[in-house]
Amino acid sequence: MFNKDKIGLALSGGGMKAYVQIPLIRLLQKENVNIDVISGTSMGSVIGSFAACGAKADRIEEIMLELEKYYIDNQIFFRPSLKVLPFAKEKLDGFVEGNDLEDLLDNYYKTFNVEMITDVKIPIAINAVDLNSGKTVIFTSHARLFEKRLDWIIIDDVKLSTAVRASCSLPLVFSTKKYQELKLVDGGILMNMPIPPCKEMGADHVISVSMIDNLPTTVNDSMISVMMRSLEIFAHANQQLNIHEGDYNFNVPTSQYNMLDVGKGKEIIELSEEKLSESKSELLKKVKTWQSPIRFLK
């Protein structure tokens, strides 16, 4: 019996910086590289979810830029609620209430005939963190593949939009997502580079995407600027813990941007395309070794 190695795609969180992931997906689709499983954290879960629904990269880019425009038009990150007292008065535990995002995503998924996470075309795992237990929560289309992970909370009976909303609940920025008895925040708190879930779903090789940059960044004295830079430093350090578990990491340095740089989406995508042109040959050469020769199983 013949069997090809399975390839996984692990998409990290990073806010607007995660838009660098779109050109890589476009390249893999163009070169007919079959992605067998997908894992995503935070914004990586948004982009990864559309790929799992079967969307082409050009459509993913259109949707992500539409979402960015929605944030700009509704001044999501520019409202007075970014000052502490207003959101405290509203009894929210984050600057931005995330239900609108969840509803918007749900409408997009339905255009691909997807509502529940189990409806996706490519197996997916989306991670969040439960504040009550301190455990990683894995929302997945294939729960049976995670039966051995007793240290994770595994959930498959959930809407895809709910899973993604939970994974995107960046502390203090988005309100926590309450699901059953769980109080969920951004999956990047414990695992910002979700390579382990790809491995659990059977990936023999994993391609990951990161936005790590060791260049110094100028931070102003605002509370938001300090908070976001602190989260970025934490996210980068967190990514380094799992990157070595993958087989190829596509990294796009993005020190000139911050996680909430709404309005820079197209610019970030173009930066990624330039970087990918330098890495394309190396990546495709490596992928070719995974796909050929085909293994013979007795």
Coordinates of N, CA and C in Angstrom, one line a residue, residues 96-267:
V96 N -12.4 45.4 24.1 CA -13.3 45.2 22.9 C -14.1 44.0 23.2
E97 N -15.5 44.1 23.0 CA -16.4 43.0 23.2 C -16.3 42.2 21.9
G98 N -16.2 40.9 22.0 CA -15.9 40.1 20.8 C -17.0 39.4 20.1
N99 N -18.3 39.7 20.5 CA -19.4 39.0 19.9 C -19.7 39.4 18.5
D100 N -19.4 40.7 18.1 CA -19.6 41.1 16.8 C -18.6 40.4 15.8
L101 N -17.4 40.2 16.3 CA -16.4 39.4 15.4 C -16.9 38.0 15.2
E102 N -17.4 37.4 16.3 CA -17.9 36.0 16.2 C -19.1 35.9 15.2
D103 N -20.0 36.9 15.2 CA -21.1 36.9 14.3 C -20.7 37.1 12.9
L104 N -19.7 38.0 12.7 CA -19.2 38.3 11.4 C -18.5 37.1 10.8
L105 N -17.7 36.4 11.6 CA -17.0 35.2 11.1 C -18.0 34.1 10.8
D106 N -19.1 33.9 11.6 CA -20.1 32.9 11.4 C -20.7 33.1 10.0
N107 N -21.0 34.4 9.6 CA -21.6 34.6 8.3 C -20.7 34.3 7.2
Y108 N -19.4 34.5 7.4 CA -18.4 34.2 6.3 C -18.3 32.6 6.2
Y109 N -18.3 31.9 7.3 CA -18.1 30.5 7.3 C -19.3 29.8 6.5
K110 N -20.5 30.4 6.7 CA -21.7 29.9 6.1 C -21.6 29.9 4.6
T111 N -20.8 30.9 4.0 CA -20.7 30.9 2.6 C -19.9 29.8 2.1
F112 N -19.2 29.1 3.0 CA -18.5 27.8 2.6 C -19.2 26.6 3.1
N113 N -20.5 26.8 3.5 CA -21.3 25.7 4.0 C -20.7 25.1 5.3
V114 N -20.1 25.9 6.1 CA -19.5 25.5 7.3 C -20.1 26.3 8.5
E115 N -20.5 25.6 9.5 CA -21.0 26.2 10.7 C -20.3 25.6 11.9
M116 N -20.4 24.3 12.1 CA -19.7 23.6 13.2 C -18.3 23.3 12.8
I117 N -17.4 23.2 13.7 CA -16.0 23.0 13.4 C -15.8 21.6 12.7
T118 N -16.7 20.7 12.9 CA -16.6 19.4 12.2 C -17.0 19.5 10.8
D119 N -17.5 20.6 10.3 CA -17.9 20.8 8.9 C -16.7 21.1 8.0
V120 N -15.6 21.4 8.5 CA -14.5 21.9 7.7 C -14.0 20.8 6.7
K121 N -13.3 21.2 5.6 CA -12.8 20.2 4.6 C -11.4 19.7 5.0
I122 N -10.6 20.5 5.7 CA -9.3 20.0 6.1 C -9.3 20.0 7.6
P123 N -8.9 18.9 8.3 CA -8.8 18.8 9.7 C -8.1 20.0 10.3
I124 N -8.7 20.5 11.4 CA -8.2 21.7 12.0 C -8.2 21.6 13.6
A125 N -7.2 22.2 14.2 CA -7.2 22.4 15.6 C -6.9 23.8 16.0
I126 N -7.7 24.4 16.9 CA -7.6 25.8 17.3 C -7.5 25.8 18.8
N127 N -6.4 26.4 19.3 CA -6.2 26.4 20.7 C -6.5 27.7 21.4
A128 N -7.1 27.6 22.6 CA -7.4 28.7 23.5 C -6.9 28.2 24.9
V129 N -7.1 29.1 25.9 CA -6.7 28.8 27.3 C -7.8 29.0 28.2
D130 N -8.1 28.1 29.1 CA -9.2 28.2 30.1 C -8.5 28.8 31.3
L131 N -9.0 30.0 31.7 CA -8.4 30.7 32.9 C -8.7 30.0 34.2
N132 N -9.9 29.3 34.2 CA -10.2 28.6 35.5 C -9.3 27.4 35.8
S133 N -9.0 26.6 34.8 CA -8.2 25.4 35.0 C -6.7 25.7 34.7
G134 N -6.4 26.7 33.9 CA -5.1 27.0 33.4 C -4.6 26.0 32.3
K135 N -5.6 25.3 31.7 CA -5.2 24.3 30.7 C -5.4 24.8 29.3
T136 N -4.7 24.2 28.4 CA -4.9 24.5 26.9 C -6.2 23.8 26.5
V137 N -7.0 24.5 25.8 CA -8.3 24.0 25.2 C -8.1 23.8 23.7
I138 N -8.3 22.6 23.2 CA -8.2 22.4 21.8 C -9.6 22.2 21.2
F139 N -10.0 23.1 20.3 CA -11.2 22.9 19.6 C -10.8 22.3 18.2
T140 N -11.4 21.1 17.9 CA -10.9 20.4 16.8 C -12.0 19.7 16.0
S141 N -11.8 19.5 14.7 CA -12.7 18.8 13.9 C -12.6 17.3 14.1
H142 N -11.5 16.8 14.7 CA -11.2 15.4 14.8 C -10.7 15.1 16.2
A143 N -11.7 15.1 17.2 CA -11.4 14.9 18.6 C -10.7 13.5 18.9
R144 N -11.0 12.5 18.1 CA -10.5 11.2 18.4 C -9.0 11.1 18.2
L145 N -8.4 12.1 17.5 CA -7.0 12.1 17.3 C -6.2 12.6 18.5
F146 N -7.0 13.2 19.4 CA -6.4 13.8 20.6 C -6.7 13.0 21.9
E147 N -7.1 11.7 21.8 CA -7.5 10.9 22.9 C -6.4 10.7 23.9
K148 N -5.2 10.8 23.5 CA -4.1 10.5 24.5 C -3.6 11.8 25.2
R149 N -4.1 12.9 24.8 CA -3.7 14.2 25.5 C -4.6 14.5 26.6
L150 N -4.3 13.9 27.8 CA -5.1 14.1 29.0 C -4.8 15.5 29.6
D151 N -3.7 16.1 29.2 CA -3.4 17.5 29.7 C -4.1 18.6 29.0
W152 N -4.8 18.3 27.9 CA -5.6 19.3 27.1 C -7.1 19.0 27.3
I153 N -7.9 20.1 27.2 CA -9.3 19.9 27.2 C -9.7 19.9 25.7
I154 N -10.3 18.8 25.2 CA -10.6 18.6 23.8 C -12.1 18.8 23.6
I155 N -12.4 19.7 22.6 CA -13.9 20.0 22.3 C -14.1 19.9 20.8
D156 N -15.1 19.2 20.3 CA -15.4 19.2 18.9 C -16.9 19.6 18.6
D157 N -17.7 19.6 19.6 CA -19.1 20.0 19.4 C -19.3 21.5 19.6
V158 N -18.8 22.3 18.7 CA -18.7 23.7 18.8 C -18.8 24.4 17.4
K159 N -19.4 25.6 17.4 CA -19.3 26.3 16.1 C -17.9 26.8 15.9
L160 N -17.6 26.8 14.6 CA -16.2 27.3 14.2 C -16.0 28.7 14.7
S161 N -17.0 29.5 14.5 CA -16.8 30.9 14.9 C -16.6 31.1 16.4
T162 N -17.2 30.2 17.2 CA -16.9 30.3 18.7 C -15.5 29.9 19.0
A163 N -15.0 28.9 18.3 CA -13.6 28.4 18.6 C -12.6 29.5 18.2
V164 N -12.8 30.1 17.1 CA -11.9 31.2 16.6 C -12.0 32.4 17.5
R165 N -13.2 32.8 17.9 CA -13.4 33.9 18.8 C -12.7 33.7 20.1
A166 N -12.7 32.5 20.6 CA -12.1 32.1 21.9 C -10.6 32.3 21.7
S167 N -10.0 31.7 20.7 CA -8.6 31.7 20.4 C -8.0 33.1 20.2
C168 N -8.9 34.1 19.8 CA -8.5 35.5 19.5 C -8.7 36.4 20.7
S169 N -9.1 35.8 21.9 CA -9.4 36.7 23.0 C -8.1 37.2 23.8
L170 N -7.4 38.0 23.1 CA -6.2 38.6 23.6 C -6.5 39.3 25.0
P171 N -5.8 38.9 26.1 CA -6.1 39.4 27.4 C -6.1 41.0 27.4
L172 N -7.1 41.5 28.0 CA -7.3 43.0 28.1 C -7.8 43.7 26.9
V173 N -7.4 43.1 25.7 CA -7.9 43.7 24.4 C -9.3 43.2 24.1
F174 N -9.5 41.9 24.0 CA -10.8 41.3 23.7 C -11.3 40.8 25.1
S175 N -12.6 40.9 25.3 CA -13.2 40.2 26.5 C -13.0 38.7 26.4
T176 N -13.0 38.1 27.5 CA -12.9 36.6 27.5 C -14.1 36.0 26.9
K177 N -14.0 34.8 26.4 CA -15.1 34.1 25.8 C -15.6 33.1 26.8
K178 N -16.8 33.2 27.2 CA -17.4 32.2 28.2 C -18.1 31.1 27.3
Y179 N -17.6 29.8 27.5 CA -18.2 28.7 26.8 C -18.4 27.6 27.8
Q180 N -19.7 27.2 28.0 CA -20.0 26.3 29.1 C -19.4 26.7 30.4
E181 N -18.6 25.9 31.1 CA -18.0 26.4 32.4 C -16.7 27.0 32.2
L182 N -16.2 27.1 30.9 CA -14.9 27.6 30.7 C -14.9 29.1 30.5
K183 N -13.8 29.7 30.9 CA -13.5 31.2 30.7 C -12.3 31.3 29.8
L184 N -12.4 31.6 28.5 CA -11.4 31.4 27.6 C -10.7 32.7 27.1
V185 N -9.4 32.5 27.0 CA -8.6 33.6 26.5 C -7.6 33.1 25.4
D186 N -6.9 34.0 24.8 CA -6.0 33.7 23.6 C -5.1 32.5 23.8
G187 N -5.1 31.6 22.8 CA -4.4 30.4 22.9 C -2.9 30.6 23.0
G188 N -2.4 31.8 22.5 CA -1.0 32.1 22.6 C -0.4 32.2 24.0
I189 N -1.3 32.3 24.9 CA -0.8 32.4 26.3 C 0.1 31.2 26.7
L190 N -0.4 30.0 26.2 CA 0.4 28.8 26.5 C 1.1 28.2 25.3
M191 N 0.6 28.5 24.1 CA 1.1 27.9 22.9 C 0.9 28.8 21.7
N192 N 1.8 29.7 21.4 CA 1.5 30.6 20.3 C 2.0 30.1 19.0
M193 N 2.8 29.0 19.0 CA 3.2 28.3 17.8 C 2.6 26.9 17.9
P194 N 1.4 26.7 17.3 CA 0.7 25.4 17.5 C 1.2 24.2 16.7
I195 N 2.4 23.9 16.8 CA 2.9 22.7 16.1 C 2.5 21.4 16.7
P196 N 2.5 21.3 18.1 CA 2.1 20.1 18.7 C 0.7 19.6 18.3
P197 N -0.3 20.4 18.1 CA -1.6 19.9 17.6 C -1.5 19.3 16.2
C198 N -0.7 19.9 15.4 CA -0.5 19.3 14.0 C 0.0 17.9 14.1
K199 N 1.0 17.8 15.0 CA 1.6 16.4 15.2 C 0.6 15.4 15.7
E200 N -0.3 15.9 16.7 CA -1.3 15.0 17.2 C -2.3 14.6 16.1
M201 N -2.5 15.4 15.1 CA -3.4 15.1 14.0 C -2.8 14.2 13.0
G202 N -1.5 13.8 13.2 CA -0.9 12.9 12.3 C 0.1 13.5 11.3
A203 N 0.4 14.8 11.4 CA 1.3 15.4 10.4 C 2.7 14.8 10.6
D204 N 3.3 14.3 9.5 CA 4.7 13.8 9.5 C 5.7 15.0 9.4
H205 N 5.3 16.1 8.8 CA 6.1 17.3 8.6 C 5.2 18.5 8.8
V206 N 5.8 19.5 9.5 CA 5.0 20.7 9.8 C 5.7 22.0 9.2
I207 N 4.9 22.8 8.5 CA 5.4 24.1 8.0 C 4.8 25.1 9.0
S208 N 5.6 26.0 9.6 CA 5.1 27.0 10.5 C 5.4 28.4 10.0
V209 N 4.7 29.3 10.5 CA 4.9 30.7 10.1 C 5.0 31.6 11.4
S210 N 6.0 32.4 11.4 CA 6.3 33.3 12.6 C 6.6 34.7 12.1
M211 N 6.5 35.6 13.1 CA 6.8 37.0 12.8 C 7.8 37.6 13.8
I212 N 8.9 36.8 14.0 CA 9.9 37.2 15.0 C 10.9 38.1 14.5
D213 N 11.2 39.1 15.3 CA 12.2 40.1 14.9 C 13.0 40.5 16.1
N214 N 14.3 40.4 16.1 CA 15.2 40.8 17.2 C 15.6 42.2 17.2
L215 N 15.1 43.0 16.3 CA 15.5 44.4 16.2 C 14.8 45.2 17.3
P216 N 15.4 46.2 17.9 CA 14.7 47.0 19.0 C 13.6 47.8 18.4
T217 N 12.6 48.0 19.3 CA 11.4 48.8 18.9 C 11.2 49.9 19.8
T218 N 10.8 51.1 19.2 CA 10.6 52.3 20.1 C 9.1 52.2 20.6
V219 N 9.0 52.3 21.9 CA 7.7 52.2 22.6 C 7.4 53.5 23.2
N220 N 6.2 54.1 22.9 CA 5.9 55.4 23.6 C 5.4 55.1 25.0
D221 N 5.0 56.2 25.7 CA 4.6 56.0 27.1 C 3.1 55.7 27.4
S222 N 2.4 55.4 26.3 CA 1.0 55.1 26.5 C 0.8 53.7 27.1
M223 N -0.3 53.5 27.8 CA -0.6 52.3 28.5 C -0.8 51.2 27.4
I224 N -1.5 51.5 26.3 CA -1.7 50.5 25.3 C -0.4 50.1 24.6
S225 N 0.4 51.1 24.3 CA 1.7 50.8 23.6 C 2.6 49.8 24.5
V226 N 2.6 50.1 25.8 CA 3.4 49.3 26.7 C 2.8 47.9 26.8
M227 N 1.5 47.8 26.9 CA 0.8 46.5 27.0 C 1.1 45.7 25.8
M228 N 0.9 46.3 24.6 CA 1.0 45.5 23.4 C 2.4 45.1 23.1
R229 N 3.4 45.9 23.4 CA 4.8 45.5 23.3 C 5.1 44.4 24.2
S230 N 4.6 44.4 25.4 CA 4.8 43.4 26.4 C 4.3 42.0 25.9
L231 N 3.1 42.1 25.3 CA 2.4 40.9 24.8 C 3.2 40.4 23.6
E232 N 3.8 41.2 22.8 CA 4.5 40.8 21.6 C 5.8 40.1 22.0
I233 N 6.5 40.6 23.0 CA 7.7 40.0 23.5 C 7.4 38.6 24.1
F234 N 6.3 38.6 24.8 CA 5.9 37.3 25.4 C 5.5 36.3 24.3
A235 N 4.8 36.7 23.2 CA 4.4 35.9 22.1 C 5.6 35.3 21.4
H236 N 6.6 36.2 21.2 CA 7.8 35.8 20.4 C 8.6 34.7 21.2
A237 N 8.7 35.0 22.5 CA 9.4 34.0 23.4 C 8.7 32.7 23.4
N238 N 7.4 32.8 23.4 CA 6.5 31.6 23.5 C 6.7 30.8 22.2
Q239 N 6.7 31.5 21.0 CA 6.9 30.8 19.7 C 8.2 30.0 19.7
Q240 N 9.2 30.6 20.3 CA 10.5 29.9 20.2 C 10.5 28.5 20.9
L241 N 9.6 28.3 21.8 CA 9.5 27.1 22.5 C 9.2 25.9 21.6
N242 N 8.3 26.2 20.6 CA 7.8 25.1 19.8 C 8.3 25.1 18.3
I243 N 9.0 26.1 17.9 CA 9.4 26.2 16.5 C 10.3 25.0 16.1
H244 N 11.2 24.6 17.0 CA 12.1 23.5 16.7 C 11.4 22.2 16.5
E245 N 10.1 22.1 16.9 CA 9.4 20.8 16.7 C 8.9 20.7 15.3
G246 N 8.9 21.8 14.5 CA 8.5 21.8 13.1 C 9.6 21.4 12.2
D247 N 9.3 21.4 10.9 CA 10.3 21.0 9.9 C 10.7 22.1 9.0
Y248 N 9.9 23.1 8.9 CA 10.3 24.3 8.1 C 9.5 25.5 8.7
N249 N 10.2 26.6 9.1 CA 9.6 27.8 9.6 C 9.8 28.9 8.7
F250 N 8.7 29.5 8.2 CA 8.8 30.7 7.4 C 8.6 31.9 8.3
N251 N 9.7 32.7 8.5 CA 9.7 33.8 9.4 C 9.7 35.2 8.6
V252 N 8.8 36.1 9.0 CA 8.8 37.4 8.4 C 9.1 38.4 9.5
P253 N 10.2 39.0 9.6 CA 10.5 40.1 10.6 C 9.5 41.2 10.5
T254 N 8.9 41.6 11.5 CA 7.9 42.7 11.4 C 8.0 43.7 12.6
S255 N 9.2 44.1 12.9 CA 9.4 45.0 14.0 C 8.8 46.4 13.8
Q256 N 8.6 46.7 12.5 CA 8.0 48.1 12.2 C 6.5 48.2 12.4
Y257 N 5.9 47.0 12.7 CA 4.5 47.0 12.9 C 4.2 46.5 14.4
N258 N 2.9 46.9 14.8 CA 2.5 46.3 16.1 C 1.3 45.4 15.8
M259 N 0.9 44.7 16.8 CA -0.2 43.7 16.7 C -1.6 44.4 16.3
L260 N -1.8 45.6 16.7 CA -3.0 46.3 16.4 C -2.9 47.4 15.3
D261 N -1.9 47.1 14.4 CA -1.7 48.1 13.3 C -2.8 48.0 12.2
V262 N -4.0 48.2 12.6 CA -5.1 48.1 11.6 C -4.9 49.2 10.6
G263 N -5.1 48.8 9.3 CA -4.8 49.7 8.2 C -3.5 49.3 7.4
K264 N -2.7 48.4 8.0 CA -1.4 48.0 7.4 C -1.5 46.6 6.8
G265 N -2.7 46.1 6.7 CA -2.8 44.7 6.3 C -2.2 44.4 4.9
K266 N -2.6 45.2 3.9 CA -2.0 45.0 2.6 C -0.5 45.2 2.5
E267 N 0.0 46.2 3.3 CA 1.4 46.4 3.4 C 2.1 45.2 3.9

